[in-house]
Amino acid sequence: MSSSSSHSYYMSAQSEDTFPRDTDNPSSRCSTTENVTPVFEEEPRTFTAKDLIAILSLYNTGYKKDDTSGISRMPTKEEASTSEALEILTGKESHKRMVYRCWPRDPKGKNITPANTLPGKTTPNGIQLWGATIFDFYRVNRMPDVTSLSTITTGSKLMRWMKANGETEYAKDEIAWAEMEEDPKILDLWSPRMQIQEMEENVRQGKAGITMSKQITKGKEVSTGSLFDAANYPSSWPLVPFSYETERLTSTIDLDHLPKKLVVHDPWNVVAVKSENVFGQAKRYKGEEWTSMKDVTHVYRLKLSKHGVERAKAEAEERIKAEERKALINESMDDPPRGFGHFDKDNALEGYLIRPPAIPGPVEPPIFVVHGPPPRPHAPAPKVGAPIEEAHLYLSPKHVIGIGNHSVVYQAEWELPRSAIIPPPSNDFILCEHCVEADIARLIREEDGENGERKDPKWKELSGEIKLVPEGRPSVVFHVVQRQNLDKSDSEEGQFETQDCTYRVEYVGPVRPIRTTVEWQDTMHPTCEHLKPPPEVPPTVKMRVIGKLSLKYDEHLVREAANYESFEKHMFQHWSGFNVLPPMHDPVPVGALVPQFYGYYVPESDFDDDEGIEDEEKQDKEVRNKNSGYFSPILLLEDCGSPVDPKELTHDQKNEALSLIYRFHHAGWAHGSIYPRNIVSQPGPISAPPSQRSRQDQSFRLIDFGRSFQRKDHEGHFVANWRDDRWIEESSVEKLFEMGLYSY
């Protein structure tokens, strides 16, 4: 950042969405100070962004305040690492996500107005203030000569505006930082593949799971030839339901890929809910194990609303077009680039480079292992996510997690084809690296001698170079003005520099090609001692989901399913970066807003299409259904955790939970049932393995949309009382978390 700029800490600057009507209101002010005397005359103190945020957060809480002057000073990194500081940083008043930076303006620059503002980077949610990091948000004086008024905005917006209006000299460093900002992207969620494979190995060793014995199944039999037939499983499988801990399913399944058929295993008849069917009433749970009950199965079918059917068709067409675009890109690509990969383009040699030590500087030419092509071309990478014809669901009263006025909620096991979660093993031919390494060592000894006495001088020259190439954004330097001294001419400022740049190792120079004599091996039938054939695996995988059942005659569940089918895709997606959205002033993560939707299923007898059926047949069908009793429809969703306790959340966590309802409203929806039970959280981030998640980094989601509605009807008209409902919901959630109007 420019050395002449300085940064204030006021948290009440206006969002750029709106201009304040009362400029005399002190809560809408944010001052900047020019020509201040630095505390640190030496080079900036250097920290990682994480450490710097901790230091500034401590400063903002008044940590290390002078008892005489009442002025806080910036703590050192050592002071910020003490047990006292860590207690503050992890306590309930912890407040790290805030706008730390100010954008310097040309005193003679133009005013930034709603008419001339320019858009910055955004995600599909349409919220205009998005930043890749906390340090991509700024307070800026829209009117340069009115330093008492500031607006919260982002670097990408300001960069575009400054370039368009010729104001680039006063914020060169900020513009350079904004130019390096990453674009928004969908985050890759943690894959349960490793945990599933580890659990399967434990099952083989008898350390997990209970093998299912053949049982007599009551109810409607599973179709013959099914993937789920016990004959398709290796020994130790199939397993007794709920006999081991399953992983949560978090991935998205497109509507047209959802299972068409759902076989529900229900020994306790929980699908009767509080009613009765041909199997009687739901049985009370008395501590029975699954193996002590006779399995009862019901066949359900996926049922989409009219809008869901149209959306499924659109998603399929969109996916086909995306695959066609990808194929065109692949066809136009040149040969793979030279480097640590599998092709030496300059010498037209197929092979790979043995990595030299990652120490920057001159090196001898590294070995390039040359090998012939495999016996057959590499097969396309196995795909995950093909349409699913059949899945199985297991329900037990032991795992009920919620009973409401309209529904009963279970943690359920959802058994899917293995290929839906884990790609099948590749059948490509491979080279054993251990064998290649030993072979190359032998060839070098034969050519160079045991002690290198015959080594060609050109292979001894330091003709190559290892370079560390920076990736990502450079470090950023900026200043912080103590908030107590904003109106004083001798304000002290702290100068800081973040260093979070990562590096990749790159080799430049000649290589020494050596052709290996090692042969390719079949992955499924390896011939050397180092490689093992893949173990036998079950054809299916069980994942943990939420199964929601409805009381008889209640319409909330079918409405909720229709709402899920109408939610925009971005509401299910986890995006990088942060948003600031009115009326909030602090950045919040752009995680998924709602759980993943895994389908709405109805009993097969309720699914039959009545079109073309005579009235007499319809009456017969109604009689049959009435005689068979009540079988609840089932809504399957992602398990997103447990209801929040507002008293246990930190300031930043309350902000994030609070932002859900603002984002929901921004997406054009009213919730209709704002209660703590309908805001859930789980340890996060969910992009990390479960062992690395914590309550300090929770992931929040809204749930229960049986009463939700869109603000506009099908004709584009605002629904009656929309604005009133929105205000009531926002006030309710602010009161719930003691934020906003209820923060004091």
XYZ file of C-alpha atoms in Angstrom:
744
model
C 0.000 0.000 0.000
C 1.164 3.572 -0.551
C 3.322 4.860 2.293
C 1.238 7.996 2.674
C -1.951 6.125 3.520
C -3.140 5.112 6.955
C -5.918 2.894 8.199
C -8.683 3.349 10.723
C -10.588 0.683 12.663
C -14.142 2.043 12.767
C -16.551 -0.856 12.260
C -19.626 1.196 11.295
C -18.783 2.401 7.801
C -21.634 2.219 5.309
C -21.873 -0.576 2.797
C -21.491 0.592 -0.792
C -24.997 -0.610 -1.549
C -26.484 2.471 0.099
C -25.478 6.053 0.765
C -26.090 7.455 4.268
C -28.887 9.979 4.498
C -27.543 11.560 7.674
C -23.866 12.410 7.226
C -23.750 13.903 10.726
C -24.365 10.530 12.273
C -21.046 9.618 13.956
C -21.718 5.924 13.443
C -21.284 6.444 9.693
C -17.840 8.022 9.893
C -14.400 6.621 9.167
C -11.439 8.991 9.194
C -8.063 8.752 7.508
C -4.948 10.669 8.459
C -2.120 11.893 6.212
C 1.547 12.568 7.091
C 1.500 10.639 10.363
C 4.703 9.868 12.262
C 5.508 6.137 12.052
C 6.191 4.173 15.209
C 8.429 1.818 13.221
C 11.194 3.588 11.318
C 12.752 0.264 10.296
C 11.477 -2.180 7.675
C 7.904 -3.467 8.108
C 7.341 -6.285 10.558
C 6.566 -9.408 8.515
C 3.835 -11.898 9.349
C 1.661 -14.451 7.672
C -1.845 -13.151 7.012
C -3.175 -15.424 9.771
C -0.750 -14.017 12.364
C -1.365 -10.447 11.230
C -5.130 -10.828 11.564
C -4.613 -12.184 15.085
C -2.429 -9.201 16.031
C -4.888 -6.658 14.617
C -7.787 -8.469 16.267
C -6.045 -8.283 19.642
C -5.345 -4.608 19.094
C -8.999 -3.976 18.306
C -10.053 -5.555 21.623
C -7.815 -3.174 23.592
C -5.141 -5.758 24.366
C -1.925 -4.120 25.710
C -3.713 -0.880 26.535
C -1.704 1.680 28.473
C -3.424 2.250 31.829
C -2.323 5.887 31.973
C -3.059 7.099 28.456
C -5.773 4.562 27.671
C -4.150 3.965 24.285
C -3.556 0.487 22.908
C -0.371 -0.462 21.142
C 0.195 -3.129 18.570
C 1.208 -6.411 20.257
C 4.246 -8.235 18.982
C 4.008 -11.708 17.496
C 5.422 -13.104 20.744
C 2.808 -11.254 22.829
C 0.086 -12.484 20.470
C 1.220 -16.060 21.140
C 0.843 -15.959 24.927
C -1.826 -18.000 26.662
C -3.649 -14.776 27.592
C -3.764 -13.661 23.951
C -4.798 -17.093 22.705
C -7.632 -17.138 25.219
C -8.884 -13.848 23.784
C -8.504 -15.014 20.191
C -10.451 -18.225 20.822
C -12.995 -16.687 23.185
C -16.561 -15.748 22.450
C -15.657 -12.102 21.805
C -13.132 -13.112 19.148
C -13.526 -10.778 16.178
C -11.037 -11.391 13.368
C -13.147 -10.942 10.247
C -13.317 -7.223 9.720
C -12.280 -4.625 7.163
C -8.703 -3.681 8.043
C -7.623 -1.579 5.076
C -8.369 1.871 3.651
C -7.933 2.888 0.024
C -5.984 6.163 -0.475
C -7.672 8.801 -2.648
C -6.453 11.701 -4.722
C -7.737 14.768 -2.818
C -8.787 16.191 -6.196
C -10.306 12.946 -7.454
C -13.868 12.479 -8.654
C -16.695 11.418 -6.399
C -17.690 7.752 -6.526
C -21.460 7.678 -7.022
C -24.075 4.981 -7.668
C -24.272 6.247 -11.253
C -20.565 5.836 -12.030
C -19.613 2.866 -9.850
C -18.286 -0.213 -11.648
C -18.853 -3.889 -10.789
C -16.102 -6.008 -9.302
C -15.655 -9.729 -8.967
C -18.707 -11.640 -7.776
C -19.941 -15.184 -7.316
C -23.237 -16.364 -8.862
C -25.093 -15.237 -5.725
C -24.978 -11.701 -7.151
C -23.747 -10.001 -3.963
C -21.589 -7.195 -5.304
C -18.975 -7.092 -2.531
C -16.722 -10.150 -2.872
C -13.078 -10.494 -1.914
C -10.698 -13.440 -2.116
C -9.260 -12.603 1.330
C -9.973 -10.329 4.276
C -7.357 -7.938 2.871
C -9.340 -7.431 -0.355
C -11.939 -5.280 1.422
C -11.434 -1.563 1.952
C -12.936 1.543 3.404
C -12.788 4.352 0.886
C -13.756 8.022 0.889
C -16.264 8.271 -1.945
C -15.908 12.046 -1.754
C -12.149 12.614 -1.362
C -12.576 15.992 0.344
C -14.994 14.554 2.936
C -12.670 12.413 5.050
C -15.289 11.804 7.733
C -17.368 9.602 5.447
C -16.294 6.180 4.213
C -17.821 3.224 2.399
C -16.988 -0.464 2.540
C -16.082 -1.865 -0.858
C -13.642 -4.232 -2.553
C -10.327 -3.955 -4.331
C -11.643 -5.335 -7.627
C -14.351 -2.646 -7.784
C -11.996 0.164 -6.812
C -9.282 -0.966 -9.204
C -11.684 -0.795 -12.149
C -13.038 2.567 -11.066
C -9.594 4.106 -10.519
C -8.343 2.954 -13.922
C -11.507 4.183 -15.643
C -11.203 7.605 -13.970
C -7.451 8.084 -14.196
C -6.772 7.916 -10.455
C -3.923 5.404 -10.329
C -1.009 7.287 -8.739
C -2.356 7.375 -5.168
C -2.933 3.644 -4.777
C -0.316 1.883 -6.905
C 0.264 -0.905 -4.382
C -3.446 -1.443 -3.803
C -4.082 -1.664 -7.554
C -1.192 -4.111 -7.974
C -2.633 -6.221 -5.134
C -6.108 -6.141 -6.680
C -4.735 -7.163 -10.075
C -3.333 -10.330 -8.491
C -6.583 -11.261 -6.745
C -7.851 -14.738 -7.563
C -11.204 -15.111 -9.256
C -14.072 -16.694 -7.311
C -14.092 -20.474 -7.602
C -16.081 -23.419 -6.286
C -14.162 -25.059 -3.473
C -13.231 -28.702 -3.728
C -14.887 -30.480 -0.826
C -13.114 -33.187 1.115
C -13.551 -36.578 -0.499
C -14.395 -39.473 1.835
C -12.492 -41.876 -0.422
C -9.501 -42.405 1.884
C -11.664 -42.866 4.991
C -13.933 -45.331 3.175
C -10.986 -47.375 1.953
C -9.455 -47.341 5.446
C -12.752 -48.534 6.915
C -12.956 -51.287 4.298
C -9.490 -52.492 5.273
C -10.597 -52.557 8.917
C -13.614 -54.631 7.870
C -11.344 -57.145 6.114
C -9.289 -57.432 9.284
C -12.381 -57.857 11.454
C -11.837 -54.535 13.244
C -15.039 -52.843 12.086
C -18.562 -53.761 11.049
C -20.652 -56.880 11.549
C -21.210 -59.237 8.638
C -24.855 -59.636 7.712
C -26.257 -63.152 7.801
C -28.994 -64.146 5.381
C -32.358 -63.124 6.721
C -35.926 -63.573 5.658
C -37.137 -60.272 4.250
C -40.727 -59.206 4.717
C -42.387 -56.725 2.469
C -41.692 -56.170 -1.203
C -38.650 -58.119 -2.401
C -35.656 -56.410 -3.990
C -35.544 -56.919 -7.753
C -33.496 -59.869 -8.979
C -30.209 -59.078 -10.655
C -29.702 -56.030 -8.441
C -26.236 -54.702 -7.711
C -27.261 -54.962 -4.056
C -27.747 -58.723 -4.164
C -25.678 -60.359 -1.399
C -24.062 -62.647 -3.977
C -22.234 -59.627 -5.455
C -20.323 -58.898 -2.243
C -16.935 -60.306 -1.191
C -16.574 -62.068 2.136
C -17.146 -59.862 5.210
C -19.885 -58.027 3.301
C -22.671 -56.970 3.268
C -22.558 -55.392 6.710
C -25.250 -55.014 9.330
C -26.716 -51.494 9.103
C -25.374 -49.036 11.678
C -22.628 -51.475 12.768
C -19.898 -48.958 11.974
C -19.631 -45.192 11.627
C -20.404 -44.027 8.105
C -19.077 -40.837 6.516
C -21.338 -37.893 5.775
C -22.263 -37.385 2.142
C -21.540 -33.767 1.148
C -21.201 -33.923 -2.630
C -23.784 -32.638 -5.071
C -25.852 -35.095 -7.116
C -27.630 -33.558 -10.091
C -31.387 -34.024 -10.194
C -31.245 -36.243 -13.282
C -28.653 -38.475 -11.559
C -30.619 -39.094 -8.354
C -31.682 -42.716 -7.763
C -34.899 -43.529 -9.573
C -35.650 -46.387 -7.198
C -35.177 -46.408 -3.414
C -35.474 -49.628 -1.412
C -36.235 -48.678 2.195
C -35.214 -51.128 4.930
C -37.512 -50.457 7.873
C -37.765 -53.257 10.508
C -39.435 -50.920 13.022
C -42.009 -49.590 10.506
C -40.999 -45.988 11.190
C -42.479 -44.927 7.820
C -45.915 -45.226 9.447
C -44.848 -42.260 11.633
C -47.784 -41.685 14.012
C -50.309 -43.478 11.809
C -50.812 -47.099 10.822
C -50.307 -49.305 7.764
C -50.474 -52.996 6.843
C -47.463 -53.616 9.129
C -49.227 -51.951 12.021
C -47.990 -48.895 13.889
C -44.389 -47.814 14.201
C -42.658 -50.002 16.785
C -41.199 -48.364 19.853
C -37.466 -48.727 20.188
C -36.506 -50.893 23.172
C -32.794 -51.224 22.580
C -33.029 -54.001 20.001
C -30.153 -54.604 17.645
C -30.814 -54.610 13.914
C -29.974 -58.318 13.695
C -32.722 -59.193 16.157
C -35.390 -57.731 13.857
C -36.834 -59.083 10.647
C -35.999 -56.840 7.756
C -38.985 -55.149 6.133
C -38.526 -53.440 2.789
C -40.602 -50.949 0.855
C -39.956 -49.766 -2.677
C -40.068 -46.007 -3.190
C -39.693 -43.936 -6.353
C -38.104 -40.531 -6.951
C -40.770 -37.905 -7.477
C -39.837 -34.473 -8.810
C -42.108 -31.479 -9.090
C -42.884 -30.040 -12.510
C -40.166 -27.463 -11.989
C -37.781 -30.203 -10.825
C -38.370 -32.202 -14.010
C -37.632 -29.143 -16.133
C -34.546 -28.355 -14.105
C -33.251 -31.924 -14.344
C -33.566 -31.745 -18.125
C -31.771 -28.382 -18.199
C -28.954 -29.684 -15.989
C -28.453 -32.684 -18.283
C -28.282 -30.440 -21.357
C -25.891 -28.072 -19.597
C -23.622 -30.964 -18.600
C -23.519 -32.294 -22.184
C -22.547 -28.853 -23.501
C -19.839 -28.530 -20.826
C -18.384 -31.904 -21.803
C -18.397 -30.887 -25.472
C -16.565 -27.641 -24.649
C -14.025 -29.578 -22.596
C -13.465 -32.022 -25.457
C -12.816 -29.162 -27.877
C -10.296 -27.624 -25.478
C -8.505 -30.959 -25.073
C -8.313 -31.418 -28.837
C -6.720 -27.996 -29.287
C -4.069 -28.503 -26.600
C -0.413 -28.978 -27.553
C 1.729 -31.815 -26.295
C 2.137 -31.960 -22.502
C 4.680 -29.350 -21.306
C 8.220 -30.185 -20.342
C 9.086 -30.368 -16.646
C 8.421 -32.953 -13.963
C 5.656 -34.516 -16.062
C 5.667 -37.340 -18.616
C 6.916 -35.788 -21.854
C 10.108 -34.138 -23.086
C 8.711 -32.035 -25.908
C 12.109 -30.729 -27.103
C 13.563 -34.216 -27.606
C 10.280 -36.001 -28.415
C 10.992 -38.528 -25.656
C 8.214 -40.027 -23.593
C 9.153 -40.403 -19.950
C 9.480 -38.498 -16.725
C 12.060 -36.463 -14.843
C 13.537 -37.753 -11.602
C 13.189 -34.764 -9.344
C 16.474 -33.245 -8.225
C 16.730 -31.844 -4.654
C 14.492 -28.787 -4.282
C 17.416 -26.500 -3.400
C 17.617 -23.333 -5.534
C 20.800 -22.921 -7.557
C 22.921 -24.562 -10.258
C 22.738 -28.360 -10.536
C 23.951 -31.156 -12.759
C 21.494 -32.267 -15.439
C 18.922 -34.539 -13.746
C 17.940 -37.965 -15.057
C 15.092 -38.125 -17.546
C 13.704 -41.672 -17.518
C 12.814 -42.692 -21.050
C 10.273 -45.441 -21.572
C 8.248 -46.771 -24.434
C 4.470 -46.333 -24.781
C 2.202 -48.632 -22.752
C 0.788 -51.763 -24.452
C -2.482 -49.916 -24.966
C -3.454 -46.253 -24.796
C -4.445 -44.816 -21.450
C -8.143 -45.217 -20.856
C -10.209 -42.121 -20.061
C -10.307 -41.296 -16.371
C -13.170 -43.150 -14.651
C -16.096 -40.879 -13.996
C -17.992 -40.391 -10.768
C -21.570 -39.226 -10.998
C -23.338 -41.370 -13.571
C -27.124 -41.713 -13.219
C -28.088 -43.971 -10.305
C -30.840 -46.455 -10.968
C -31.213 -47.933 -7.473
C -30.206 -47.079 -3.912
C -31.079 -48.480 -0.483
C -32.007 -46.606 2.687
C -31.798 -47.927 6.256
C -33.951 -46.416 9.028
C -33.835 -47.098 12.756
C -35.659 -45.394 15.665
C -32.340 -45.482 17.524
C -31.118 -42.735 15.210
C -34.028 -40.314 15.385
C -32.637 -36.789 15.873
C -35.740 -34.619 15.766
C -39.500 -34.811 16.244
C -41.551 -31.786 15.241
C -45.159 -30.820 14.697
C -44.993 -31.823 11.051
C -42.130 -34.284 10.628
C -39.720 -36.770 12.160
C -36.011 -36.586 11.261
C -33.555 -39.499 11.228
C -29.879 -39.962 10.626
C -30.022 -42.669 7.973
C -27.625 -44.872 6.057
C -27.895 -44.390 2.314
C -26.346 -47.183 0.276
C -25.259 -46.169 -3.214
C -23.360 -47.842 -6.038
C -19.669 -47.536 -5.228
C -18.991 -45.762 -8.530
C -21.251 -42.905 -7.412
C -18.768 -42.016 -4.655
C -15.425 -43.588 -5.551
C -14.097 -43.932 -9.109
C -13.329 -47.530 -10.068
C -9.632 -48.468 -10.126
C -7.807 -47.731 -13.357
C -7.015 -50.670 -15.611
C -4.155 -48.788 -17.274
C -0.702 -50.346 -17.499
C 1.840 -48.839 -15.088
C 5.583 -48.725 -14.461
C 6.836 -49.680 -11.003
C 8.851 -46.712 -9.708
C 10.897 -48.923 -7.379
C 11.889 -51.182 -10.241
C 12.675 -48.203 -12.475
C 14.815 -46.600 -9.758
C 16.863 -49.791 -9.310
C 17.179 -50.223 -13.073
C 18.374 -46.638 -13.615
C 20.946 -47.022 -10.822
C 22.253 -50.178 -12.507
C 22.492 -48.502 -15.913
C 24.330 -45.497 -14.448
C 26.882 -47.777 -12.767
C 27.440 -49.621 -16.013
C 27.924 -46.379 -17.969
C 29.753 -44.204 -15.412
C 31.554 -46.826 -13.361
C 31.063 -47.770 -9.733
C 32.522 -44.454 -8.527
C 31.672 -42.314 -11.544
C 35.180 -42.526 -12.989
C 33.810 -42.823 -16.572
C 31.080 -40.189 -16.213
C 30.911 -37.857 -19.212
C 32.124 -34.346 -18.213
C 28.982 -32.750 -19.661
C 26.890 -34.562 -17.020
C 29.145 -33.086 -14.301
C 28.671 -29.484 -15.361
C 26.295 -27.350 -13.322
C 24.440 -26.490 -16.502
C 20.954 -26.647 -15.069
C 19.215 -24.545 -12.450
C 16.575 -25.155 -9.809
C 14.281 -22.161 -9.415
C 11.612 -21.352 -6.871
C 8.830 -19.719 -8.845
C 6.367 -17.658 -6.762
C 2.724 -18.560 -7.079
C -0.223 -16.551 -5.946
C -0.077 -12.988 -4.730
C 2.922 -11.045 -3.476
C 3.224 -9.750 0.073
C 1.321 -6.579 0.914
C 2.454 -3.687 3.113
C -0.082 -1.485 4.837
C -0.443 0.790 7.809
C -2.823 0.930 10.748
C -3.765 4.083 12.607
C -4.719 3.720 16.245
C -8.421 4.403 16.475
C -8.078 6.498 19.632
C -5.921 9.037 17.781
C -7.865 9.495 14.567
C -8.382 13.209 15.201
C -4.853 13.897 16.446
C -2.081 15.167 14.220
C 0.524 12.983 15.928
C -1.306 9.696 15.318
C 0.943 6.669 15.580
C 0.863 4.050 12.899
C 2.071 0.487 12.703
C 3.538 -0.773 9.450
C 2.999 -4.429 8.587
C 3.739 -6.783 5.745
C 2.008 -10.076 4.989
C 3.959 -12.895 3.402
C 1.774 -15.777 2.272
C 3.263 -16.310 -1.183
C 3.861 -19.976 -2.069
C 6.474 -21.344 -4.422
C 6.750 -24.188 -6.866
C 10.002 -25.877 -7.849
C 10.978 -25.562 -11.487
C 14.003 -26.969 -13.303
C 15.525 -25.158 -16.277
C 18.293 -26.707 -18.356
C 19.374 -29.918 -20.091
C 18.433 -33.401 -18.932
C 20.285 -36.703 -19.087
C 18.035 -39.232 -20.856
C 18.374 -42.888 -19.830
C 16.055 -45.529 -21.261
C 14.789 -47.996 -18.685
C 14.479 -51.699 -19.436
C 11.602 -52.137 -16.978
C 8.414 -53.432 -18.603
C 4.898 -52.117 -18.173
C 2.628 -54.065 -15.815
C -1.090 -54.724 -15.737
C -2.559 -52.904 -12.715
C -4.940 -55.750 -11.990
C -2.242 -58.457 -12.346
C 1.163 -56.981 -11.405
C 4.273 -59.131 -11.749
C 6.791 -57.445 -9.409
C 6.988 -57.649 -5.625
C 6.335 -53.943 -5.100
C 2.874 -53.762 -6.619
C -0.207 -55.461 -5.276
C -3.497 -56.012 -7.080
C -6.340 -53.925 -5.694
C -8.295 -55.719 -2.959
C -11.812 -56.937 -3.460
C -14.293 -54.240 -2.580
C -18.057 -54.217 -2.122
C -20.078 -52.929 -5.079
C -21.803 -50.369 -2.858
C -20.930 -47.734 -0.269
C -23.005 -46.545 2.680
C -23.070 -42.821 3.458
C -24.757 -40.883 6.258
C -27.649 -38.610 5.268
C -30.753 -37.082 6.816
C -34.088 -38.807 6.189
C -37.104 -36.613 6.867
C -40.564 -38.190 7.198
C -43.941 -36.480 7.289
C -47.050 -36.861 9.386
C -50.163 -38.033 7.567
C -52.076 -35.337 5.665
C -49.283 -32.791 6.234
C -48.117 -30.884 3.146
C -44.944 -29.296 4.549
C -42.613 -32.025 3.282
C -43.760 -31.940 -0.340
C -43.547 -28.126 -0.322
C -40.050 -28.297 1.129
C -38.958 -30.731 -1.577
C -40.358 -28.445 -4.272
C -38.465 -25.523 -2.735
C -35.194 -27.453 -2.809
C -35.797 -28.160 -6.482
C -36.316 -24.419 -7.054
C -33.251 -23.155 -5.163
C -30.530 -21.717 -7.380
C -27.412 -23.854 -7.768
C -25.195 -21.340 -5.967
C -27.224 -21.901 -2.786
C -25.797 -25.449 -2.624
C -22.230 -24.494 -3.570
C -19.206 -23.607 -1.461
C -17.393 -20.640 -3.000
C -14.002 -19.207 -2.201
C -13.584 -15.839 -0.546
C -15.894 -13.615 1.454
C -18.929 -11.383 1.022
C -19.959 -8.198 2.751
C -23.691 -7.693 2.342
C -25.921 -5.028 3.867
C -26.691 -4.316 6.590
C -23.518 -6.112 7.744
C -20.055 -4.511 7.826
C -17.847 -7.568 8.290
C -16.766 -10.130 5.670
C -18.340 -13.589 5.945
C -17.442 -16.809 4.073
C -19.425 -17.731 0.963
C -20.203 -21.322 1.939
C -23.267 -23.285 0.922
C -26.485 -21.743 2.168
C -28.655 -24.894 2.312
C -28.040 -28.670 2.595
C -27.525 -30.801 -0.484
C -30.786 -32.227 -1.809
C -30.800 -35.975 -2.443
C -34.383 -36.445 -3.582
C -38.007 -36.703 -2.546
C -39.307 -40.290 -2.623
C -42.833 -41.664 -2.397
C -44.108 -45.234 -2.053
C -44.262 -47.014 -5.396
C -48.033 -47.309 -5.118
C -48.324 -43.513 -4.877
C -45.999 -42.950 -7.798
C -48.044 -44.586 -10.570
C -49.020 -42.191 -13.318
C -52.821 -41.807 -13.487
C -52.897 -40.417 -17.008
C -54.835 -42.698 -19.360
C -56.408 -44.665 -16.504
C -60.178 -45.046 -16.440
C -62.091 -43.583 -13.486
C -63.019 -47.075 -12.245
C -59.344 -48.094 -12.172
C -58.449 -44.914 -10.323
C -61.062 -45.750 -7.685
C -59.657 -49.277 -7.317
C -56.189 -47.831 -6.855
C -57.391 -45.398 -4.185
C -59.082 -48.269 -2.321
C -55.901 -50.381 -2.439
C -53.810 -47.498 -1.149
C -56.311 -46.766 1.603
C -56.325 -50.396 2.718
C -52.548 -50.579 2.838
C -52.383 -47.650 5.254
C -49.922 -44.782 5.565
C -46.350 -44.870 4.258
C -44.661 -41.505 4.690
C -42.838 -39.868 1.801
C -39.105 -39.445 2.459
C -36.974 -36.362 1.878
C -33.225 -37.079 1.771
C -30.775 -34.306 2.615
C -27.181 -33.673 3.584
C -26.453 -34.007 7.310
C -25.176 -30.527 8.197
C -24.830 -30.901 11.950
C -26.845 -29.885 14.985
C -28.808 -26.740 15.936
C -26.714 -23.794 17.051
C -26.560 -22.450 20.573
C -26.118 -18.676 20.108
C -24.556 -18.357 23.561
C -21.697 -20.662 22.549
C -20.735 -18.796 19.368
C -17.953 -16.262 18.905
C -18.570 -12.836 17.395
C -17.377 -14.003 13.962
C -19.474 -17.169 14.141
C -22.589 -15.177 15.029
C -21.898 -12.939 12.051
C -21.619 -15.940 9.747
C -24.797 -17.555 11.095
C -26.607 -14.218 10.895
C -25.504 -13.754 7.280
C -27.408 -16.882 6.213
C -30.792 -15.200 6.489
C -29.541 -12.048 4.724
C -28.171 -14.188 1.900
C -31.426 -16.178 1.766
C -33.366 -12.928 1.423
C -30.907 -11.623 -1.166
C -31.581 -14.803 -3.185
C -35.267 -13.853 -3.227
C -36.632 -16.132 -0.507
C -38.341 -15.722 2.847
C -37.750 -18.554 5.310
C -41.000 -18.589 7.253
C -39.683 -20.357 10.361
C -36.696 -18.613 11.949
C -35.733 -20.510 15.096
C -32.378 -21.683 16.505
C -33.292 -25.265 15.546
C -33.339 -24.251 11.879
C -29.759 -22.947 11.834
C -27.322 -25.831 12.154
C -23.555 -26.092 12.324
C -20.809 -28.682 12.213
C -17.046 -28.551 12.757
C -15.278 -27.107 9.751
C -14.028 -26.417 7.293
C -15.778 -29.239 5.457
C -13.134 -29.024 2.741
C -10.738 -30.591 5.287
C -10.703 -34.217 6.517
C -12.866 -34.766 9.632
C -9.754 -35.186 11.792
C -8.665 -31.626 10.914
C -11.986 -29.897 11.548
C -12.806 -27.947 14.680
C -15.533 -25.932 16.360
C -13.328 -22.862 15.962
C -14.059 -22.949 12.227
C -17.675 -24.055 12.086
C -19.746 -24.472 8.953
C -23.312 -23.111 9.144
C -26.437 -23.886 7.139
C -30.139 -22.992 7.066
C -32.626 -25.887 7.139
C -36.386 -26.562 7.195
C -38.015 -24.862 4.213
C -41.558 -26.215 4.437
C -42.899 -22.684 5.002
C -40.455 -20.849 2.723
C -41.620 -18.878 -0.295
C -40.172 -16.725 -3.055
C -40.652 -12.989 -2.965
C -42.058 -12.954 -6.492
C -44.762 -15.121 -8.004
C -44.605 -16.789 -11.418
C -45.692 -13.523 -13.058
C -42.901 -11.531 -11.414
C -45.105 -9.706 -8.901
C -44.004 -9.240 -5.295
C -45.789 -11.569 -2.902
C -48.016 -9.796 -0.407
C -46.290 -8.891 2.869
C -42.858 -9.846 1.473
C -41.143 -6.745 2.872
C -42.835 -7.130 6.259
C -41.859 -10.800 6.491
C -38.287 -9.971 5.524
C -38.004 -7.271 8.178
C -39.513 -9.553 10.835
C -37.132 -12.390 9.986
C -34.051 -10.167 9.988
C -35.062 -8.582 13.292
C -35.716 -12.021 14.783
C -32.342 -13.421 13.805
C -30.521 -10.267 14.972
C -32.267 -10.606 18.323
C -31.442 -14.316 18.430
C -27.708 -13.658 18.033
C -27.692 -10.294 19.841
C -26.305 -8.572 16.769
C -27.260 -5.552 14.691
C -29.973 -3.547 16.439
C -29.738 -5.912 19.423
C -25.949 -5.796 19.884
C -26.062 -3.640 22.985
